[in-house]
């Protein structure tokens, strides 16, 4: 009888999370987003260790997007492709002109890079008939995300941070999975060292002009002087807020169904809502229901912020109809007597 | 016809909030906690302005607790009593040996001072047959509270910060009201200057050994470099989290009723809970219901933290009974087959 190979603690914890998230153990193709930094390199190496130990028999496809934001980006892409090849995995290297996309969509660079990256991962998953796309976000990324959103005045839904599993893009069949949210950044670096595998350092990580970098380099160290385990504390809070958010989303869905009227005319594709019923509901559910309604009516919540939902809520007050709220990113909401109607751009 | 006296913006905004919170305009006695700092002095002066302008005809009783933590505390108490007398209001000055209380209850000084202060305000309200006790917490205090709790790893309920109105102590008939949560600290200072009334400066406000002071002096200024309106942003988020918390509390109450069994024996005063029903509920509601159940069973949640609720939740797993979780601050929870039972200390 062969002794089972010893599995490193980092990979073992990944396997625990893998089972907790009910990810497939066999056969399926898994797309792994690898930038070449410590986090994604560690994720790839740990998956490799679990495959070598026979704990997983999934197929791995490494995906890397060259953002073309830096001179070294082509070199980084080659480095990732080489690492994948050395481990014996297929890789898909995409290219996007993020700077141009940002200008075209009037987004900032970070936002445009993120959108391009997720679109690429989704395309890759479709091409490979993969249902799972993995990214290597850690607990440190989670804490940074929560603080970013807190400082932007996000509501509770935003403060919950990143989900461990969520649908990727519009296709509900592909799941974006973050199986390293339990790990600290130091864990991924240590595991890469343990595996004697170098990793890339993104020079954007030391650009103090970026909010995320300043959170990492300035804000979190100050907060750590209050609580030595601040990253863990914020991450735990975020988990509880996500649990709250799940309950509130279910309640809001029920509310939306309850207040939905049949579409009144050809003008409106989304059902009109019953104003009298909505007006008496708690604001926390009402706003979520309105947000969901708008999202379904126009296929997304892009540029929709709390201030717009508050304007729509104001339409519920009093008895006067005929008032309208224009939404950024398309469409408007009109109050007609006891009905709230969504009108798309083309009307 | 006499022209209505011109009311300062600060007092006018207080009146707007007063109406929003549905506080009484006439006759009732209102206890106002006044430390003598800018916030509470401004609150007292603004109430005085609204009374002078005939907008309010409530009776005002100034309450001040001398914590005996500093040599100047007796002087501060006299200063507040003099200010009240000069404006023509009654004052009640209490005294508490907070340092001794802290040692006796093993609390830190800030915690002991807060408890002594609220107990004093409640006693004063009862003596004066007042249903409302006002404190002068501002939006800055709110932001500091949210950050303190975030760094302590509070769940969403804690991150909501302070309610504008909540019951004071165990008597449900007395309400603690914070009618200045819309104001910045600079507003209260400016209003005191406008009224040419000096205010006391608490030397504890510059003690960097206190977390709250470090949040004010170090953390918030750094966060302001990310968002110039950080205090407003955090305060708005807190308001939304409180709205979420209200919905979740209602849901959890319904859940608790649904899973409650009749008390099975003399041993248990609190109803036993149905384990099978609880086990399938979302964690966000289950934990809130368990917390409420424990609170009702032993009259409070003192020293009860998330870690203890997680232990109680673990009792729901599997089929084995006979397991017990000891709670800090009194009582234990026992799993018996399909029942969860609360046992108080004396059993």
XYZ file of C-alpha atoms in Angstrom:
694
model
C 0.000 0.000 0.000
C 1.347 3.397 -1.000
C 1.405 6.061 1.668
C -0.701 9.079 0.743
C 1.529 11.978 -0.263
C 1.853 14.691 2.368
C -0.182 17.712 1.357
C 0.913 21.161 2.383
C -1.355 23.015 4.820
C -2.188 25.695 2.232
C -3.431 23.163 -0.307
C -5.263 21.245 2.399
C -7.165 24.377 3.401
C -7.979 24.999 -0.255
C -9.437 21.488 -0.430
C -11.542 22.139 2.694
C -12.919 25.294 1.058
C -13.399 23.432 -2.232
C -15.665 20.917 -0.495
C -17.461 23.612 1.483
C -18.275 25.462 -1.740
C -19.378 22.154 -3.299
C -17.054 22.549 -6.284
C -16.640 19.544 -8.576
C -13.900 17.074 -7.640
C -13.778 15.264 -10.984
C -13.769 15.665 -14.741
C -15.013 19.213 -15.153
C -12.873 21.883 -16.765
C -12.002 24.715 -14.418
C -10.753 28.046 -15.766
C -8.215 29.634 -13.415
C -7.462 33.329 -13.820
C -3.705 33.744 -13.313
C -2.086 37.187 -13.353
C 1.226 35.722 -12.256
C 1.176 37.498 -8.881
C 1.644 35.577 -5.633
C -2.081 34.963 -5.058
C -2.971 33.430 -8.420
C 0.354 31.601 -8.717
C -0.271 30.032 -5.311
C -3.808 29.062 -6.342
C -2.523 27.343 -9.481
C 0.277 25.583 -7.598
C -2.104 24.388 -4.873
C -4.565 23.026 -7.436
C -1.623 21.277 -9.040
C -0.615 19.785 -5.684
C -4.171 18.528 -5.091
C -4.258 16.990 -8.561
C -0.872 15.335 -8.027
C -2.120 13.926 -4.736
C -5.186 12.531 -6.475
C -7.592 14.684 -4.461
C -8.873 16.462 -7.562
C -9.155 15.199 -11.107
C -10.611 18.334 -12.667
C -9.085 19.686 -15.881
C -7.331 22.996 -15.481
C -7.211 25.771 -18.046
C -5.053 28.775 -17.165
C -6.425 32.113 -18.392
C -4.426 35.339 -18.483
C -5.434 38.701 -19.908
C -2.705 40.999 -21.151
C -4.125 44.453 -20.318
C -1.488 46.223 -22.421
C -1.170 48.842 -19.712
C 2.543 48.340 -19.146
C 5.584 47.631 -21.259
C 6.208 44.407 -19.356
C 2.705 43.044 -19.943
C 3.662 40.844 -22.909
C 6.517 39.422 -20.850
C 4.111 38.713 -17.965
C 1.770 36.876 -20.342
C 4.633 34.696 -21.603
C 5.718 34.024 -18.033
C 2.232 32.751 -17.121
C 1.992 30.630 -20.287
C 5.397 29.115 -19.472
C 4.373 28.339 -15.885
C 1.192 26.638 -17.126
C 3.151 24.627 -19.693
C 5.742 23.585 -17.118
C 2.958 22.246 -14.876
C 1.354 20.580 -17.888
C -1.745 22.748 -18.233
C -3.311 24.431 -21.194
C -3.332 28.223 -21.170
C -5.354 30.883 -22.950
C -3.758 34.315 -23.283
C -6.098 37.174 -24.152
C -5.276 40.729 -25.077
C -7.297 43.881 -24.431
C -6.522 47.517 -25.066
C -7.770 48.596 -21.658
C -6.653 52.195 -21.943
C -8.733 52.612 -25.097
C -11.723 50.835 -23.552
C -11.528 53.136 -20.540
C -11.565 56.222 -22.751
C -14.429 54.876 -24.856
C -16.620 54.012 -21.826
C -15.515 56.965 -19.715
C -14.378 54.550 -17.002
C -11.294 54.769 -14.875
C -8.464 52.384 -15.722
C -9.003 50.053 -12.777
C -12.697 49.729 -13.608
C -12.042 49.152 -17.305
C -9.332 46.576 -16.565
C -11.656 44.684 -14.234
C -14.490 44.634 -16.756
C -12.199 43.509 -19.579
C -10.774 40.774 -17.345
C -14.136 39.330 -16.327
C -15.435 39.487 -19.908
C -12.326 37.587 -21.037
C -12.740 34.974 -18.303
C -16.375 34.492 -19.289
C -15.485 34.111 -22.979
C -12.776 31.617 -22.101
C -15.155 29.583 -19.935
C -17.687 29.442 -22.772
C -15.027 28.359 -25.293
C -13.825 25.630 -22.951
C -17.361 24.588 -21.878
C -16.289 25.307 -18.322
C -18.850 26.090 -15.625
C -16.368 27.417 -13.120
C -13.945 30.330 -13.289
C -11.582 30.740 -10.338
C -9.913 33.930 -9.182
C -7.369 34.132 -6.377
C -8.776 36.972 -4.252
C -7.606 36.670 -0.656
C -8.930 37.861 2.684
C -6.698 40.934 2.264
C -8.435 41.770 -1.028
C -11.755 41.300 0.743
C -10.849 43.748 3.534
C -9.592 46.276 0.974
C -12.816 45.947 -1.021
C -14.957 46.483 2.075
C -12.978 49.593 3.075
C -13.081 50.991 -0.477
C -16.840 50.594 -0.494
C -17.261 51.962 3.025
C -15.368 55.085 2.026
C -17.497 55.456 -1.098
C -20.624 55.371 1.049
C -21.836 51.940 -0.064
C -24.906 50.502 1.592
C -24.891 47.218 3.477
C -25.098 45.175 0.283
C -21.802 46.614 -0.919
C -20.110 46.316 2.466
C -20.566 42.556 2.317
C -17.718 42.564 -0.188
C -17.034 39.731 -2.580
C -19.042 36.512 -2.662
C -17.145 33.241 -2.664
C -19.432 32.101 -5.496
C -21.492 34.230 -7.841
C -22.812 34.015 -11.407
C -20.323 35.358 -13.953
C -21.768 37.826 -16.433
C -25.248 37.363 -17.803
C -25.096 33.614 -18.360
C -26.331 32.051 -15.132
C -24.581 28.793 -15.985
C -21.021 30.017 -15.373
C -19.929 30.590 -11.803
C -17.173 32.876 -10.634
C -15.531 31.261 -7.619
C -13.069 32.794 -5.158
C -11.688 29.838 -3.232
C -8.925 31.760 -1.408
C -11.003 34.234 0.627
C -9.893 32.410 3.794
C -6.174 33.012 3.001
C -3.986 35.955 3.904
C -1.703 37.423 1.247
C 1.261 36.284 3.312
C -0.034 32.706 3.026
C 0.074 32.809 -0.767
C 3.576 34.295 -0.785
C 4.808 31.707 1.682
C 3.305 28.885 -0.336
C 4.975 30.115 -3.551
C 8.297 30.207 -1.678
C 7.659 26.738 -0.289
C 7.074 25.536 -3.842
C 10.252 27.387 -4.898
C 8.264 29.150 -7.606
C 8.880 32.832 -8.260
C 5.931 35.170 -8.850
C 5.475 38.476 -10.629
C 5.206 41.762 -8.788
C 2.766 44.202 -10.299
C 4.288 47.661 -10.216
C 0.757 49.076 -9.953
C 0.769 47.554 -6.468
C 3.054 50.327 -5.292
C 1.298 53.202 -7.074
C -0.015 55.321 -4.192
C -2.198 57.182 -6.670
C -4.513 54.154 -6.585
C -7.003 54.032 -3.735
C -6.592 50.312 -3.262
C -2.844 50.646 -2.859
C -3.235 53.440 -0.304
C -5.729 51.311 1.626
C -3.167 48.513 1.701
C -0.135 50.670 2.484
C -1.608 53.355 4.740
C -5.133 52.713 5.990
C -4.930 49.043 6.954
C -1.615 49.473 8.826
C -3.178 52.309 10.864
C -6.274 50.212 11.564
C -4.033 47.350 12.585
C -2.748 49.521 15.424
C -6.319 49.348 16.815
C -6.821 45.648 16.158
C -3.951 43.384 15.267
C -6.341 41.064 13.447
C -8.135 43.805 11.525
C -8.189 41.962 8.180
C -9.797 38.933 9.806
C -12.271 41.146 11.684
C -13.392 43.005 8.548
C -13.612 39.799 6.573
C -15.785 38.170 9.259
C -18.053 41.213 9.329
C -18.316 41.074 5.537
C -19.350 37.418 5.685
C -22.148 38.253 8.110
C -23.272 41.169 5.958
C -23.455 38.820 2.968
C -25.637 36.481 5.018
C -27.860 39.449 5.900
C -27.920 40.493 2.272
C -29.122 37.041 1.175
C -32.121 37.231 3.516
C -32.935 40.805 2.492
C -32.678 39.895 -1.207
C -35.156 37.044 -0.724
C -37.537 39.351 1.161
C -37.202 42.004 -1.552
C -37.899 39.468 -4.317
C -41.080 38.418 -2.537
C -42.036 42.054 -2.152
C -41.415 42.754 -5.835
C -43.678 39.859 -6.829
C -46.350 41.051 -4.422
C -46.442 44.617 -5.780
C -46.072 43.764 -9.478
C -49.069 44.470 -11.710
C -49.506 43.029 -15.186
C -47.949 45.266 -17.876
C -50.568 47.850 -18.752
C -49.704 48.552 -22.379
C -47.135 47.885 -25.087
C -45.122 50.820 -23.841
C -43.942 49.046 -20.746
C -42.136 45.741 -20.865
C -41.531 45.574 -17.149
C -44.622 45.128 -15.001
C -45.942 48.298 -13.377
C -45.783 48.394 -9.581
C -48.568 49.082 -7.110
C -47.650 52.375 -5.419
C -50.002 52.014 -2.434
C -48.570 48.643 -1.484
C -44.967 49.748 -1.948
C -45.411 52.927 0.064
C -46.063 51.026 3.295
C -43.075 48.709 3.080
C -39.856 49.211 5.054
C -37.312 51.308 3.099
C -34.669 48.580 3.255
C -36.874 46.209 1.239
C -38.538 48.810 -0.919
C -35.242 50.130 -2.265
C -33.935 46.652 -2.942
C -37.160 45.742 -4.759
C -37.011 48.937 -6.845
C -33.378 48.278 -7.682
C -34.184 44.736 -8.767
C -37.159 45.944 -10.802
C -35.027 48.516 -12.645
C -32.266 45.968 -13.174
C -34.687 43.472 -14.725
C -36.373 46.167 -16.811
C -33.221 47.402 -18.450
C -30.823 44.510 -17.926
C -28.464 45.886 -15.324
C -27.834 48.476 -12.621
C -24.955 50.275 -14.293
C -24.481 53.808 -12.906
C -27.557 53.375 -10.716
C -26.770 54.760 -7.261
C -28.599 55.181 -3.991
C -29.431 58.788 -4.829
C -31.447 57.614 -7.854
C -33.326 55.024 -5.832
C -34.141 57.737 -3.293
C -35.574 59.855 -6.129
C -37.699 56.935 -7.325
C -38.855 56.399 -3.730
C -39.978 60.018 -3.604
C -42.414 59.223 -6.433
C -44.269 56.990 -3.967
C -45.152 59.956 -1.745
C -48.485 61.734 -2.078
C -51.140 61.093 -4.711
C -49.878 63.115 -7.653
C -49.063 61.174 -10.793
C -47.275 62.409 -13.876
C -43.908 62.747 -12.195
C -40.818 61.164 -13.737
C -37.295 60.227 -12.659
C -34.659 59.899 -15.379
C -32.130 57.155 -14.643
C -28.467 57.432 -15.578
C -27.482 54.586 -17.852
C -30.906 54.485 -19.502
C -34.624 54.508 -18.872
C -36.972 56.448 -16.645
C -39.542 55.720 -13.977
C -42.941 57.387 -14.162
C -45.635 57.652 -11.522
C -49.168 57.385 -12.942
C -51.848 57.520 -10.245
C -51.398 54.298 -8.286
C -48.848 52.822 -10.687
C -45.095 53.063 -11.024
C -44.014 52.381 -14.615
C -40.664 51.810 -16.226
C -40.084 53.359 -19.648
C -37.066 52.420 -21.678
C -34.977 54.900 -23.662
C -36.642 54.225 -26.980
C -40.118 55.366 -25.902
C -48.550 92.121 14.299
C -45.193 91.022 15.742
C -42.698 89.648 13.299
C -41.701 86.064 14.078
C -38.220 86.013 15.592
C -35.517 84.878 13.188
C -34.393 81.372 14.067
C -30.812 80.326 13.458
C -30.248 77.589 10.853
C -28.911 75.177 13.486
C -32.038 75.444 15.617
C -34.240 75.279 12.542
C -32.632 71.991 11.503
C -33.111 70.695 15.044
C -36.817 71.527 14.736
C -37.028 69.673 11.402
C -35.475 66.603 13.053
C -37.719 67.034 16.097
C -40.797 66.771 13.883
C -39.347 63.925 11.859
C -38.754 61.950 15.048
C -42.292 62.865 16.194
C -41.095 64.283 19.497
C -43.626 66.186 21.604
C -43.920 69.919 20.914
C -45.808 70.822 24.077
C -46.037 70.318 27.829
C -43.921 67.206 28.304
C -40.786 67.264 30.406
C -37.642 66.499 28.419
C -34.438 65.504 30.184
C -31.365 66.818 28.338
C -28.004 65.260 29.130
C -25.459 68.097 29.200
C -21.771 67.435 29.746
C -20.922 71.051 29.016
C -19.030 70.225 25.823
C -19.844 71.984 22.539
C -22.386 69.361 21.382
C -24.603 69.260 24.449
C -24.251 72.983 25.089
C -25.388 73.649 21.519
C -28.331 71.262 21.959
C -29.435 73.055 25.119
C -29.020 76.508 23.532
C -30.948 75.480 20.416
C -33.815 74.064 22.476
C -33.786 77.341 24.367
C -33.951 79.270 21.094
C -36.897 77.170 19.890
C -38.699 77.731 23.199
C -38.038 81.474 23.053
C -39.437 81.523 19.515
C -42.559 79.705 20.698
C -41.848 76.662 18.509
C -41.575 74.347 21.493
C -43.267 74.590 24.883
C -41.795 71.487 26.439
C -40.290 71.688 29.933
C -36.548 71.213 30.013
C -34.604 69.532 32.766
C -30.814 69.598 32.422
C -29.062 66.464 33.685
C -25.321 66.208 34.300
C -23.383 63.346 35.833
C -20.152 64.132 37.627
C -18.039 61.042 36.869
C -15.414 62.011 39.456
C -12.701 60.945 37.041
C -10.927 64.290 36.993
C -10.122 67.010 39.489
C -12.078 69.535 37.447
C -15.257 67.433 37.366
C -16.936 69.257 40.284
C -16.181 72.552 38.569
C -17.702 71.246 35.310
C -20.850 70.215 37.164
C -21.188 73.696 38.683
C -20.597 75.239 35.267
C -23.475 73.217 33.746
C -25.784 73.996 36.684
C -24.979 77.706 36.282
C -25.657 77.612 32.530
C -29.021 75.915 33.139
C -29.918 78.470 35.837
C -28.929 81.368 33.612
C -31.271 80.063 30.892
C -33.968 79.486 33.491
C -34.004 75.679 33.529
C -33.945 73.237 36.359
C -30.877 71.022 36.624
C -30.116 67.707 38.277
C -26.479 66.987 39.070
C -25.618 63.376 39.817
C -22.393 61.902 41.125
C -20.890 58.481 40.389
C -17.604 56.958 41.418
C -16.924 55.571 37.965
C -13.404 54.375 38.685
C -14.720 52.198 41.529
C -17.611 50.921 39.410
C -15.195 49.968 36.650
C -13.026 47.996 39.067
C -16.047 46.276 40.615
C -17.538 45.228 37.240
C -14.202 44.586 35.558
C -15.121 47.133 32.864
C -12.897 49.673 31.240
C -13.357 53.292 32.306
C -15.144 54.413 29.136
C -17.620 51.537 29.392
C -18.241 52.124 33.100
C -18.691 55.875 32.568
C -21.213 55.260 29.794
C -23.217 52.797 31.865
C -23.249 55.100 34.884
C -24.343 58.014 32.704
C -27.271 56.201 31.084
C -28.389 54.780 34.449
C -28.336 58.314 35.870
C -30.301 59.701 32.910
C -32.894 56.943 33.325
C -33.231 57.610 37.075
C -33.589 61.318 36.410
C -36.289 60.739 33.774
C -38.242 58.549 36.210
C -37.985 61.139 39.001
C -39.187 63.879 36.662
C -41.874 61.696 35.000
C -40.179 62.416 31.700
C -40.589 60.092 28.730
C -37.735 61.515 26.702
C -34.038 61.778 27.439
C -31.937 63.677 24.893
C -28.233 63.273 24.228
C -26.229 65.436 21.836
C -24.416 62.811 19.751
C -23.476 64.199 16.354
C -22.779 62.696 12.959
C -19.081 62.693 13.917
C -19.856 60.552 16.978
C -21.864 58.266 14.713
C -18.957 57.803 12.273
C -16.561 57.169 15.157
C -18.934 54.585 16.630
C -19.260 52.773 13.300
C -15.477 52.652 12.845
C -14.897 51.506 16.434
C -17.348 48.669 15.874
C -15.970 47.806 12.449
C -12.502 47.475 13.936
C -13.855 45.297 16.750
C -15.371 42.956 14.183
C -18.998 43.864 14.854
C -21.670 42.317 12.673
C -24.064 44.393 10.573
C -26.291 45.141 13.548
C -23.449 46.908 15.310
C -22.239 48.716 12.191
C -25.583 50.495 12.004
C -24.324 52.628 14.853
C -26.583 54.634 17.123
C -30.355 54.844 16.662
C -31.938 58.290 16.703
C -34.577 56.878 19.082
C -34.336 53.803 21.255
C -35.774 52.602 24.574
C -33.643 53.643 27.544
C -32.817 50.847 29.959
C -35.333 48.172 30.813
C -38.387 50.418 31.114
C -39.901 50.577 27.650
C -41.689 53.829 28.481
C -38.589 56.066 28.465
C -36.989 56.872 25.129
C -33.405 57.873 24.533
C -33.352 60.372 21.678
C -30.361 61.666 19.706
C -31.708 64.654 17.794
C -28.319 65.910 16.530
C -27.184 62.953 14.418
C -27.563 65.147 11.316
C -25.102 67.759 12.677
C -21.347 67.912 12.346
C -19.263 68.696 15.403
C -18.197 71.930 13.712
C -21.883 72.935 13.546
C -22.279 72.665 17.305
C -19.100 74.634 17.954
C -20.145 77.333 15.509
C -23.566 77.583 17.066
C -22.100 77.979 20.580
C -19.878 80.762 19.242
C -22.853 82.365 17.509
C -24.678 82.326 20.842
C -21.531 83.727 22.483
C -21.622 80.909 24.989
C -18.373 79.216 25.995
C -18.221 75.431 26.311
C -16.057 73.027 28.240
C -13.267 71.051 26.626
C -12.896 67.538 27.957
C -9.206 66.798 28.361
C -10.004 63.126 27.687
C -10.756 64.265 24.130
C -7.035 64.609 23.510
C -5.950 61.386 25.217
C -4.559 59.314 22.331
C -4.638 56.273 24.600
C -8.381 56.165 23.950
C -9.472 54.433 20.741
C -12.211 56.948 20.079
C -9.760 59.836 20.244
C -7.351 58.085 17.885
C -10.188 57.456 15.457
C -11.009 61.167 15.552
C -7.443 62.432 15.380
C -5.761 59.866 13.131
C -8.095 57.451 11.346
C -10.825 59.819 10.135
C -8.333 62.399 8.809
C -6.619 59.659 6.779
C -9.974 58.392 5.479
C -10.889 61.940 4.584
C -7.989 61.947 2.132
C -9.947 59.253 0.222
C -13.334 60.928 0.527
C -13.686 64.493 1.665
C -17.178 63.758 2.943
C -16.244 60.577 4.771
C -18.241 61.337 7.924
C -21.388 61.910 5.872
C -20.717 58.757 3.813
C -20.276 56.541 6.881
C -23.288 58.073 8.568
C -25.475 57.446 5.495
C -24.266 53.835 5.317
C -25.057 53.427 9.012
C -28.597 54.694 8.444
C -29.145 52.124 5.720
C -27.702 49.367 7.889
C -30.141 50.345 10.652
C -32.980 50.070 8.150
C -31.705 46.616 7.171
C -31.391 45.696 10.832
C -35.041 46.636 11.469
C -36.237 44.242 8.740
C -33.938 41.459 9.916
C -35.067 41.920 13.532
C -38.715 41.575 12.486
C -37.913 38.452 10.456
C -35.951 36.996 13.384
C -38.790 37.677 15.819
C -41.193 35.828 13.534
C -38.716 32.979 13.281
C -38.330 32.797 17.062
C -42.094 32.544 17.507
C -42.292 29.882 14.848
C -39.631 27.639 16.417
C -40.643 28.146 20.054
C -42.082 25.137 21.872
C -44.042 25.382 25.111
C -41.743 25.145 28.157
C -41.329 21.459 28.855
C -40.728 21.448 32.595
C -40.192 23.702 35.594
C -36.492 23.715 34.871
C -36.775 25.974 31.879
C -38.443 29.342 32.016
C -37.717 30.223 28.406
C -39.516 28.121 25.796
C -37.451 25.348 24.253
C -36.733 25.714 20.539
C -37.386 23.240 17.739
C -33.962 22.186 16.462
C -35.159 20.720 13.152
C -36.959 23.903 12.167
C -34.081 26.161 13.235
C -31.460 24.116 11.422
C -32.910 24.937 8.000
C -33.142 28.676 8.463
C -30.616 31.164 7.029
C -27.778 31.871 9.483
C -28.491 35.613 9.509
C -31.944 35.038 10.992
C -31.078 32.007 13.079
C -28.348 33.824 14.972
C -30.525 36.856 15.576
C -33.348 34.617 16.831
C -30.961 32.734 19.139
C -29.560 36.005 20.442
C -33.059 37.309 21.148
C -34.033 34.036 22.818
C -31.014 34.142 25.133
C -31.613 37.817 25.840
C -35.219 37.160 26.863
C -34.274 34.073 28.855
C -31.717 35.800 31.039
C -32.662 39.459 30.652
C -29.839 40.771 28.502
C -27.002 39.980 26.130
C -24.159 41.157 28.342
C -20.798 39.655 27.299
C -22.579 37.567 24.642
C -20.519 37.656 21.462
C -20.740 36.166 17.981
C -18.385 33.338 18.977
C -20.915 32.155 21.593
C -23.792 32.273 19.119
C -21.682 30.236 16.704
C -21.172 27.632 19.445
C -24.912 27.504 20.105
C -25.494 27.138 16.359
C -23.150 24.141 16.354
C -25.575 22.414 18.723
C -28.084 22.374 15.865
C -25.864 20.106 13.778
C -26.344 16.349 13.764
C -28.742 14.359 15.932
C -26.804 13.981 19.158
C -28.349 15.544 22.242
C -26.785 16.045 25.647
C -24.380 18.717 24.477
C -24.143 22.052 26.305
C -22.765 25.533 25.675
C -21.939 27.672 28.718
C -22.633 31.356 28.151
C -20.498 34.111 29.620
C -22.567 36.384 31.820
C -24.812 33.527 32.923
C -26.802 30.541 31.762
C -26.227 27.680 29.381
C -27.885 26.205 26.321
C -28.487 22.467 26.156
C -29.423 20.313 23.166
C -31.830 17.492 24.037
C -32.853 15.452 21.003
C -34.916 17.817 18.896
C -35.006 20.565 21.523
C -32.742 23.462 22.425
C -33.212 24.461 26.060
C -32.020 27.387 28.092
C -30.923 26.696 31.651
C -30.277 29.545 34.011
C -27.390 29.656 36.455
C -29.346 28.490 39.465
C -30.301 25.094 38.003
